[in-house]
Short mmCIF file of C-alpha atoms in Angstrom, two decimals:
data_model
loop_
_atom_site.label_atom_id
_atom_site.label_comp_id
_atom_site.label_asym_id
_atom_site.label_seq_id
_atom_site.Cartn_x
_atom_site.Cartn_y
_atom_site.Cartn_z
CA MET Q 159 -152.01 70.93 -80.27
CA PHE Q 160 -154.09 68.32 -82.12
CA LYS Q 161 -156.43 69.22 -84.96
CA ASN Q 162 -159.31 67.34 -86.56
CA PHE Q 163 -158.55 64.14 -84.69
CA THR Q 164 -161.44 62.22 -83.18
CA PHE Q 165 -161.57 58.76 -81.73
CA LEU Q 166 -164.35 56.22 -81.50
CA LEU Q 167 -164.49 54.84 -78.00
CA PHE Q 168 -165.28 51.18 -78.12
CA SER Q 169 -165.58 48.33 -75.69
CA ILE Q 170 -164.37 44.77 -76.13
CA VAL Q 171 -165.23 42.41 -73.29
CA ILE Q 172 -162.66 39.64 -72.94
CA SER Q 173 -161.97 37.27 -70.08
CA LEU Q 174 -158.24 37.75 -69.54
CA THR Q 175 -155.82 38.00 -66.65
CA ALA Q 176 -153.99 41.32 -66.67
CA SER Q 177 -150.25 41.22 -66.09
CA SER Q 178 -149.83 44.99 -66.05
CA GLN Q 179 -151.39 48.32 -66.85
CA GLY Q 180 -150.01 51.84 -67.11
CA ILE Q 181 -146.68 52.48 -68.85
CA ILE Q 182 -145.76 49.32 -70.78
CA ALA Q 183 -142.75 50.89 -72.57
CA GLY Q 184 -140.91 54.05 -71.60
CA TRP Q 185 -137.72 56.00 -72.22
CA ASN Q 186 -135.90 58.52 -70.01
CA VAL Q 187 -133.44 60.71 -71.94
CA SER Q 188 -131.99 62.68 -69.03
CA GLY Q 189 -128.21 62.56 -68.93
CA LEU Q 190 -127.72 62.06 -72.68
CA THR Q 191 -125.29 64.41 -74.45
CA ASN Q 192 -125.16 65.74 -78.01
CA GLY Q 193 -128.63 64.43 -78.81
CA GLY Q 194 -127.90 60.90 -77.62
CA PRO Q 195 -126.76 57.80 -79.51
CA ALA Q 196 -128.19 56.45 -82.77
CA THR Q 197 -130.31 53.93 -80.83
CA LEU Q 198 -131.63 54.10 -77.29
CA PRO Q 199 -132.95 51.05 -75.36
CA ALA Q 200 -136.13 51.47 -73.36
CA THR Q 201 -135.70 52.52 -69.75
CA SER Q 202 -138.60 50.31 -68.67
CA THR Q 203 -140.81 47.72 -70.38
CA ASP Q 204 -143.48 45.28 -69.38
CA PRO Q 205 -141.86 41.84 -68.84
CA ASN Q 206 -144.28 40.31 -71.36
CA LEU Q 207 -143.66 42.89 -74.10
CA THR Q 208 -140.63 42.94 -76.41
CA VAL Q 209 -139.68 46.51 -77.40
CA THR Q 210 -136.83 47.57 -79.69
CA SER Q 211 -134.64 50.62 -79.10
CA LEU Q 212 -135.63 54.07 -80.30
CA THR Q 213 -133.85 54.39 -83.62
CA LYS Q 214 -132.94 57.58 -85.48
CA GLY Q 215 -133.29 57.74 -89.25
CA SER Q 216 -130.01 57.98 -91.17
CA GLY Q 217 -130.82 61.54 -92.25
CA ILE Q 218 -130.78 62.93 -88.71
CA GLY Q 219 -127.62 64.89 -87.90
CA SER Q 220 -125.88 65.16 -84.55
CA GLY Q 221 -127.18 67.79 -82.17
CA ALA Q 222 -125.80 69.87 -79.36
CA ALA Q 223 -128.74 69.49 -77.00
CA GLY Q 224 -128.13 67.79 -73.66
CA ASN Q 225 -130.66 65.70 -71.74
CA ALA Q 226 -132.25 64.93 -75.09
CA PHE Q 227 -132.65 62.27 -77.77
CA GLY Q 228 -132.75 63.74 -81.27
CA GLY Q 229 -130.55 65.73 -83.65
CA SER Q 230 -130.42 68.26 -86.46
CA ASN Q 231 -131.50 68.46 -90.14
CA TRP Q 232 -135.26 68.55 -89.45
CA THR Q 233 -135.86 70.60 -92.61
CA ALA Q 234 -138.39 68.44 -94.52
CA THR Q 235 -141.45 70.45 -95.51
CA THR Q 236 -143.88 67.50 -95.36
CA ALA Q 237 -144.11 64.15 -93.59
CA ALA Q 238 -143.56 62.37 -96.91
CA ALA Q 239 -140.39 64.38 -97.46
CA GLY Q 240 -139.27 63.44 -93.95
CA VAL Q 241 -139.66 59.76 -94.81
CA THR Q 242 -137.65 60.24 -98.03
CA ALA Q 243 -134.93 62.10 -96.11
CA ASN Q 244 -134.92 59.44 -93.35
CA THR Q 245 -135.51 62.10 -90.68
CA PHE Q 246 -137.79 60.16 -88.35
CA ILE Q 247 -137.58 58.08 -85.17
CA THR Q 248 -139.00 54.55 -84.86
CA THR Q 249 -139.52 51.75 -82.37
CA THR Q 250 -141.37 48.43 -82.46
CA ALA Q 251 -143.34 46.50 -79.84
CA LYS Q 252 -144.63 42.93 -79.76
CA ALA Q 253 -146.40 40.91 -77.07
CA ASN Q 254 -144.64 37.74 -75.96
CA THR Q 255 -146.19 34.38 -76.86
CA GLY Q 256 -149.40 33.80 -74.92
CA TYR Q 257 -150.09 37.50 -74.35
CA LEU Q 258 -152.04 40.35 -75.96
CA ALA Q 259 -150.89 43.99 -75.95
CA SER Q 260 -153.21 47.02 -76.02
CA TYR Q 261 -151.95 50.57 -76.52
CA ASN Q 262 -154.05 53.28 -74.86
CA SER Q 263 -151.95 56.42 -75.37
CA VAL Q 264 -148.46 57.74 -76.06
CA ASP Q 265 -147.06 60.66 -74.02
CA TYR Q 266 -143.94 62.65 -74.87
CA ASP Q 267 -142.29 66.09 -75.04
CA TRP Q 268 -140.93 67.02 -78.49
CA ARG Q 269 -139.35 70.47 -78.81
CA ASN Q 270 -136.44 72.36 -80.39
CA SER Q 271 -133.43 74.42 -79.35
CA GLY Q 272 -133.46 76.80 -82.31
CA THR Q 273 -135.93 78.85 -84.33
CA GLY Q 274 -138.92 77.92 -86.41
CA ALA Q 275 -142.03 75.96 -85.57
CA SER Q 276 -142.67 72.43 -86.78
CA THR Q 277 -145.28 69.68 -86.86
CA SER Q 278 -144.87 65.99 -86.08
CA LEU Q 279 -146.89 63.09 -87.45
CA LEU Q 280 -147.25 59.87 -85.44
CA GLN Q 281 -147.90 56.71 -87.47
CA TYR Q 282 -148.19 52.97 -86.90
CA SER Q 283 -147.72 49.88 -89.06
CA LEU Q 284 -148.60 46.22 -88.60
CA ASP Q 285 -146.24 44.96 -91.31
CA GLY Q 286 -143.32 47.38 -91.04
CA SER Q 287 -143.90 48.95 -94.46
CA SER Q 288 -147.49 50.24 -94.81
CA PHE Q 289 -148.08 53.03 -92.27
CA THR Q 290 -151.33 54.57 -91.02
CA ASP Q 291 -151.53 58.12 -89.65
CA ILE Q 292 -152.51 58.50 -86.00
CA ALA Q 293 -152.28 62.24 -85.26
CA THR Q 294 -150.29 65.41 -85.89
CA SER Q 295 -149.06 67.88 -83.28
CA ALA Q 296 -147.54 71.38 -83.50
CA HIS Q 297 -144.28 72.13 -81.66
CA SER Q 298 -142.07 75.08 -80.83
CA THR Q 299 -139.18 75.95 -78.51
CA ALA Q 300 -141.53 75.98 -75.54
CA SER Q 301 -142.47 72.75 -73.76
CA PRO Q 302 -146.21 72.15 -74.29
CA ASN Q 303 -148.54 71.19 -71.47
CA ASN Q 304 -145.85 71.22 -68.79
CA GLY Q 305 -143.63 69.05 -70.94
CA THR Q 306 -146.08 66.38 -72.09
CA THR Q 307 -148.04 65.84 -75.30
CA SER Q 308 -150.57 63.00 -75.01
CA ILE Q 309 -152.02 61.20 -78.03
CA PRO Q 310 -154.84 58.72 -77.33
CA LEU Q 311 -154.64 55.33 -79.06
CA PHE Q 312 -157.51 53.42 -77.46
CA GLY Q 313 -159.87 54.18 -80.36
CA ILE Q 314 -157.63 52.45 -82.92
CA LEU Q 315 -158.84 48.85 -83.22
CA ASP Q 316 -155.55 47.68 -84.76
CA LEU Q 317 -153.75 48.61 -81.55
CA GLN Q 318 -156.05 46.75 -79.17
CA ASN Q 319 -155.54 43.09 -78.15
CA VAL Q 320 -152.59 42.73 -80.54
CA PRO Q 321 -151.35 39.10 -80.52
CA ALA Q 322 -147.77 37.90 -80.33
CA SER Q 323 -147.82 37.16 -84.06
CA THR Q 324 -148.04 40.91 -84.87
CA THR Q 325 -145.25 43.46 -84.43
CA VAL Q 326 -146.40 47.08 -84.23
CA THR Q 327 -144.03 49.73 -85.61
CA PHE Q 328 -144.45 53.31 -84.39
CA ARG Q 329 -142.90 56.18 -86.37
CA LEU Q 330 -142.62 59.90 -85.44
CA ILE Q 331 -141.94 62.20 -88.40
CA PRO Q 332 -141.25 65.88 -87.57
CA TYR Q 333 -141.43 68.29 -90.51
CA GLY Q 334 -142.00 71.94 -91.44
CA ALA Q 335 -139.06 73.51 -89.57
CA SER Q 336 -137.04 76.22 -91.32
CA ALA Q 337 -133.49 75.62 -92.51
CA SER Q 338 -132.33 77.34 -89.33
CA GLY Q 339 -134.67 75.29 -87.18
CA GLY Q 340 -131.88 73.99 -85.01
CA THR Q 341 -131.96 70.71 -83.12
CA TRP Q 342 -135.21 68.85 -82.41
CA TYR Q 343 -135.50 66.20 -79.74
CA PHE Q 344 -137.36 64.34 -77.03
CA ASP Q 345 -136.78 66.57 -74.01
CA GLY Q 346 -135.44 65.10 -70.77
CA ARG Q 347 -137.31 66.73 -67.92
CA SER Q 348 -135.78 64.90 -64.95
CA ALA Q 349 -134.13 61.59 -64.11
CA ALA Q 350 -137.34 60.48 -62.40
CA LEU Q 351 -139.74 61.03 -65.32
CA ILE Q 352 -140.48 59.05 -68.49
CA ASP Q 353 -139.95 61.37 -71.47
CA LEU Q 354 -141.56 59.04 -74.01
CA GLY Q 355 -144.04 56.48 -72.77
CA PHE Q 356 -146.63 54.09 -74.19
CA ASN Q 357 -149.52 53.47 -71.82
CA GLY Q 358 -151.58 50.33 -72.11
CA THR Q 359 -152.01 46.78 -70.90
CA VAL Q 360 -150.38 43.41 -71.51
CA VAL Q 361 -152.61 40.45 -70.67
CA THR Q 362 -152.24 36.70 -70.77
CA ILE Q 363 -154.61 34.53 -72.80
CA LEU Q 364 -156.37 31.84 -70.81
CA PRO Q 365 -156.83 28.39 -72.42
CA ILE Q 366 -159.90 27.67 -74.53
CA THR Q 367 -162.28 25.11 -73.07
CA VAL Q 368 -164.43 22.76 -75.17
CA SER Q 369 -167.20 20.62 -73.68
CA PRO Q 370 -167.67 16.94 -74.60
CA LEU Q 371 -168.81 16.77 -78.24
CA SER Q 372 -172.17 15.10 -78.91
CA ALA Q 373 -172.92 13.48 -82.32
CA SER Q 374 -176.43 12.17 -83.05
CA LYS Q 375 -178.05 10.67 -86.14
CA GLN Q 376 -180.81 12.81 -87.71
CA SER Q 377 -182.32 10.92 -90.68
CA THR Q 378 -179.39 10.85 -93.16
CA ALA Q 379 -177.60 13.78 -91.43
CA VAL Q 380 -175.50 14.07 -88.26
CA GLN Q 381 -176.11 16.73 -85.60
CA LEU Q 382 -173.15 17.93 -83.53
CA ASP Q 383 -173.59 19.83 -80.25
CA TRP Q 384 -170.94 21.37 -77.98
CA THR Q 385 -170.02 24.46 -75.95
CA MET Q 386 -166.81 26.48 -75.76
CA GLY Q 387 -165.22 28.85 -73.30
CA CYS Q 388 -163.60 31.57 -75.43
CA THR Q 389 -161.07 33.77 -73.65
CA SER Q 390 -159.76 36.11 -76.35
CA SER Q 391 -161.69 38.64 -78.42
CA ASN Q 392 -162.32 36.12 -81.19
CA VAL Q 393 -161.91 32.37 -81.64
CA THR Q 394 -161.88 30.24 -84.79
CA TYR Q 395 -163.29 26.72 -84.69
CA VAL Q 396 -163.11 23.97 -87.30
CA VAL Q 397 -165.41 20.93 -87.53
CA GLU Q 398 -163.29 17.95 -88.58
CA ARG Q 399 -164.46 14.52 -89.77
CA SER Q 400 -162.80 11.12 -90.12
CA THR Q 401 -163.69 7.58 -91.14
CA ASP Q 402 -160.97 5.93 -89.04
CA SER Q 403 -160.71 8.19 -85.92
CA TYR Q 404 -157.07 9.00 -86.78
CA SER Q 405 -156.97 11.04 -89.98
CA PHE Q 406 -159.31 14.06 -89.79
CA LEU Q 407 -160.25 16.50 -92.56
CA PRO Q 408 -161.93 19.91 -92.11
CA ILE Q 409 -165.56 20.21 -93.27
CA TYR Q 410 -166.55 23.59 -91.74
CA LYS Q 411 -164.72 26.63 -90.37
CA ASN Q 412 -166.01 29.75 -88.60
CA THR Q 413 -164.70 32.65 -86.47
CA VAL Q 414 -166.83 33.97 -83.60
CA THR Q 415 -166.61 36.61 -80.90
CA ARG Q 416 -166.26 35.85 -77.23
CA GLU Q 417 -169.85 36.96 -76.70
CA ARG Q 418 -171.06 34.34 -79.20
CA CYS Q 419 -169.21 31.68 -77.19
CA GLU Q 420 -171.60 32.22 -74.31
CA ASP Q 421 -174.26 30.28 -76.30
CA PRO Q 422 -174.14 26.57 -77.29
CA PHE Q 423 -172.90 25.53 -80.73
CA GLN Q 424 -174.63 23.20 -83.19
CA PHE Q 425 -173.62 21.95 -86.63
CA ILE Q 426 -175.59 19.74 -89.04
CA ASP Q 427 -173.49 17.55 -91.33
CA ASN Q 428 -175.56 16.66 -94.38
CA THR Q 429 -172.59 15.22 -96.24
CA ALA Q 430 -171.63 12.17 -94.17
CA ALA Q 431 -171.21 8.87 -96.02
CA ASN Q 432 -172.55 5.49 -94.90
CA GLY Q 433 -170.66 3.77 -92.10
CA THR Q 434 -169.07 4.86 -88.82
CA VAL Q 435 -168.08 8.53 -88.86
CA PHE Q 436 -165.90 10.32 -86.30
CA TYR Q 437 -165.93 14.04 -85.45
CA ARG Q 438 -163.89 16.48 -83.40
CA ILE Q 439 -163.72 20.27 -82.94
CA ARG Q 440 -160.43 22.09 -83.41
CA SER Q 441 -160.43 25.63 -81.95
CA TYR Q 442 -157.71 28.27 -81.82
CA ASP Q 443 -157.64 31.79 -80.44
CA ILE Q 444 -156.22 35.07 -81.69
CA ASP Q 445 -152.73 34.07 -80.55
CA GLY Q 446 -152.80 30.68 -82.30
CA ASN Q 447 -153.27 28.51 -79.19
CA THR Q 448 -155.09 25.31 -80.25
CA LYS Q 449 -157.56 23.11 -78.36
CA PHE Q 450 -159.20 19.85 -79.52
CA SER Q 451 -162.47 18.45 -78.30
CA ASP Q 452 -162.85 14.79 -77.54
CA ILE Q 453 -163.82 12.53 -80.47
CA ALA Q 454 -167.48 11.63 -81.05
CA LYS Q 455 -168.65 8.85 -83.35
CA VAL Q 456 -171.95 7.97 -85.01
CA GLN Q 457 -173.25 5.33 -87.42
CA VAL Q 458 -174.67 6.75 -90.68
CA ASN Q 459 -177.07 4.87 -92.97
CA GLY Q 460 -179.10 5.97 -95.97
CA ALA Q 461 -176.47 8.01 -97.79
CA SER Q 462 -175.98 7.52 -101.53
CA ASP Q 463 -173.92 4.52 -102.61
CA ILE Q 464 -170.47 5.89 -103.50
CA LYS Q 465 -167.38 3.83 -104.28
CA ILE Q 466 -163.85 5.13 -104.79
CA PHE Q 467 -161.23 2.68 -106.10
CA PRO Q 468 -158.52 1.48 -106.17
CA SER Q 469 -157.11 2.32 -102.73
CA SER Q 470 -153.59 2.27 -104.19
CA THR Q 471 -152.79 3.79 -107.59
CA THR Q 472 -150.08 5.25 -109.79
CA GLY Q 473 -152.39 8.03 -110.92
CA ILE Q 474 -156.03 7.32 -111.89
CA VAL Q 475 -158.79 6.85 -109.30
CA THR Q 476 -162.31 5.82 -110.36
CA VAL Q 477 -165.51 7.02 -108.68
CA ASP Q 478 -168.82 5.15 -108.98
CA TYR Q 479 -171.67 7.35 -107.78
CA ASN Q 480 -175.25 6.08 -107.67
CA ALA Q 481 -177.03 9.43 -107.47
CA SER Q 482 -180.64 9.66 -106.41
CA LEU Q 483 -180.97 13.06 -108.12
CA LYS Q 484 -179.42 14.91 -111.03
CA GLY Q 485 -177.02 17.66 -109.97
CA ASN Q 486 -173.47 18.86 -109.52
CA SER Q 487 -170.72 17.49 -107.29
CA THR Q 488 -167.33 18.73 -106.13
CA TRP Q 489 -164.31 16.51 -105.48
CA MET Q 490 -161.24 17.57 -103.50
CA ILE Q 491 -157.90 15.87 -102.86
CA TYR Q 492 -156.12 16.59 -99.54
CA ASN Q 493 -152.67 15.64 -98.34
CA ALA Q 494 -152.14 13.90 -95.00
CA SER Q 495 -152.00 17.22 -93.11
CA GLY Q 496 -155.39 18.33 -94.44
CA ARG Q 497 -154.21 20.80 -97.10
CA MET Q 498 -156.37 20.82 -100.24
CA LEU Q 499 -154.23 20.17 -103.34
CA MET Q 500 -156.78 19.65 -106.13
CA LYS Q 501 -160.45 20.45 -106.78
CA GLN Q 502 -162.66 19.11 -109.57
CA SER Q 503 -166.34 19.65 -110.45
CA GLN Q 504 -168.43 16.81 -111.87
CA ASN Q 505 -171.98 16.80 -113.26
CA LEU Q 506 -174.16 13.92 -112.04
CA GLN Q 507 -177.06 12.24 -113.78
CA GLN Q 508 -179.76 10.49 -111.81
CA GLY Q 509 -178.68 6.88 -111.39
CA GLN Q 510 -175.25 5.38 -111.91
CA ASN Q 511 -172.30 7.69 -112.69
CA ARG Q 512 -168.65 6.82 -113.29
CA PHE Q 513 -165.77 9.27 -113.64
CA THR Q 514 -162.08 9.46 -112.80
CA LEU Q 515 -159.73 11.64 -110.78
CA ASP Q 516 -156.10 12.01 -111.81
CA LEU Q 517 -153.45 11.99 -109.06
CA GLY Q 518 -150.63 11.60 -111.57
CA GLY Q 519 -149.14 15.02 -110.88
CA LEU Q 520 -148.82 14.40 -107.13
CA PRO Q 521 -145.77 12.85 -105.44
CA ALA Q 522 -146.00 9.41 -103.86
CA GLY Q 523 -147.76 9.42 -100.51
CA SER Q 524 -151.06 9.19 -98.66
CA TYR Q 525 -154.01 11.34 -99.81
CA TYR Q 526 -157.68 11.79 -98.98
CA ILE Q 527 -160.43 12.17 -101.56
CA SER Q 528 -163.51 14.05 -100.39
CA GLY Q 529 -166.56 14.64 -102.57
CA HIS Q 530 -170.02 16.03 -102.05
CA SER Q 531 -173.06 16.72 -104.20
CA GLU Q 532 -175.24 19.80 -104.12
CA TYR Q 533 -178.03 17.85 -102.41
CA GLY Q 534 -175.82 16.86 -99.49
CA LYS Q 535 -174.32 13.40 -100.13
CA THR Q 536 -170.61 12.84 -99.72
CA ALA Q 537 -167.75 10.37 -99.65
CA MET Q 538 -164.29 10.47 -98.12
CA GLN Q 539 -161.59 7.85 -98.62
CA GLN Q 540 -157.86 7.46 -98.20
CA VAL Q 541 -155.85 6.62 -101.34
CA ILE Q 542 -152.13 5.73 -101.58
CA LYS Q 543 -150.28 7.24 -104.56
CA ARG Q 544 -147.38 4.98 -105.54
#
């Protein structure tokens, strides 16, 4: 059976609506002849899980076994040799959009019709190329455990709450049989039983909720307060700022657990420029579903006097910065979708500073210049590159 294989039982508390539990993908091989076809569709799957057919590696030969899915040529001495010889069986599974899949165990009967014992290695991959070992199991001509080998998966974090953006590949690699090892296969026990089954759950992700966003003036800073209802195991939120309530740029990003979402959120913006400033919270869950808060605005006074000109240019933009302290500043240029294209550092002397930013290498269009000093003063302005 299984050797040196331990699992860490863990608990993730998430507020989700379960669509199913138990066998989420299963195959029955009863009735197949000569080891079955090259690919075998699943007998049953969860309606919110997409599963590909069991697929034999090109190195597997035809077999004489009936009520079985497998073949001959299982003569690799190691799992690595089995991969090189293409003598393995694979399938993939992926949750549908808006759902998360968790894999708790895999149950199957793998045996042979000839002589010689063998071992099988079960692996998984999240990218289809880099595989991680799960467990090994020894096999012979006799059906183990009344026909079923069970490998637990619930202790593997990669296989819990897997979003629709991730396809999991499972690979079974038998090896170690003698040259006369005969035909190896998934054994069909009866037409009423699943001969290979993945047990787990497929759950739907509920929408994120964001409370009304509050923005209040605190000296020369702005304090933001809000709450969120997080429904997947982790949620990413982004604080976005604008000077016109239409074009927003990110100023802070963080990923939190669902448990953290039970407490209120607060963010202090020490980099707001003088004038009316608008804020919103963009949040998205593990499956990429996005939610925006409402827009909050606040009037800021007391920030350093910063001027960026001209508003339309063929390349050079000038910055006048009246700094109250000596220090460093960082200046970034974003495109209209908020992607940072350029970044430049600038030393500041106390008092009046003038320097330039070169947009000459960028195509014509609308851009945003955002700058901030190490002591918390900032500017953000739209510039048209002609």
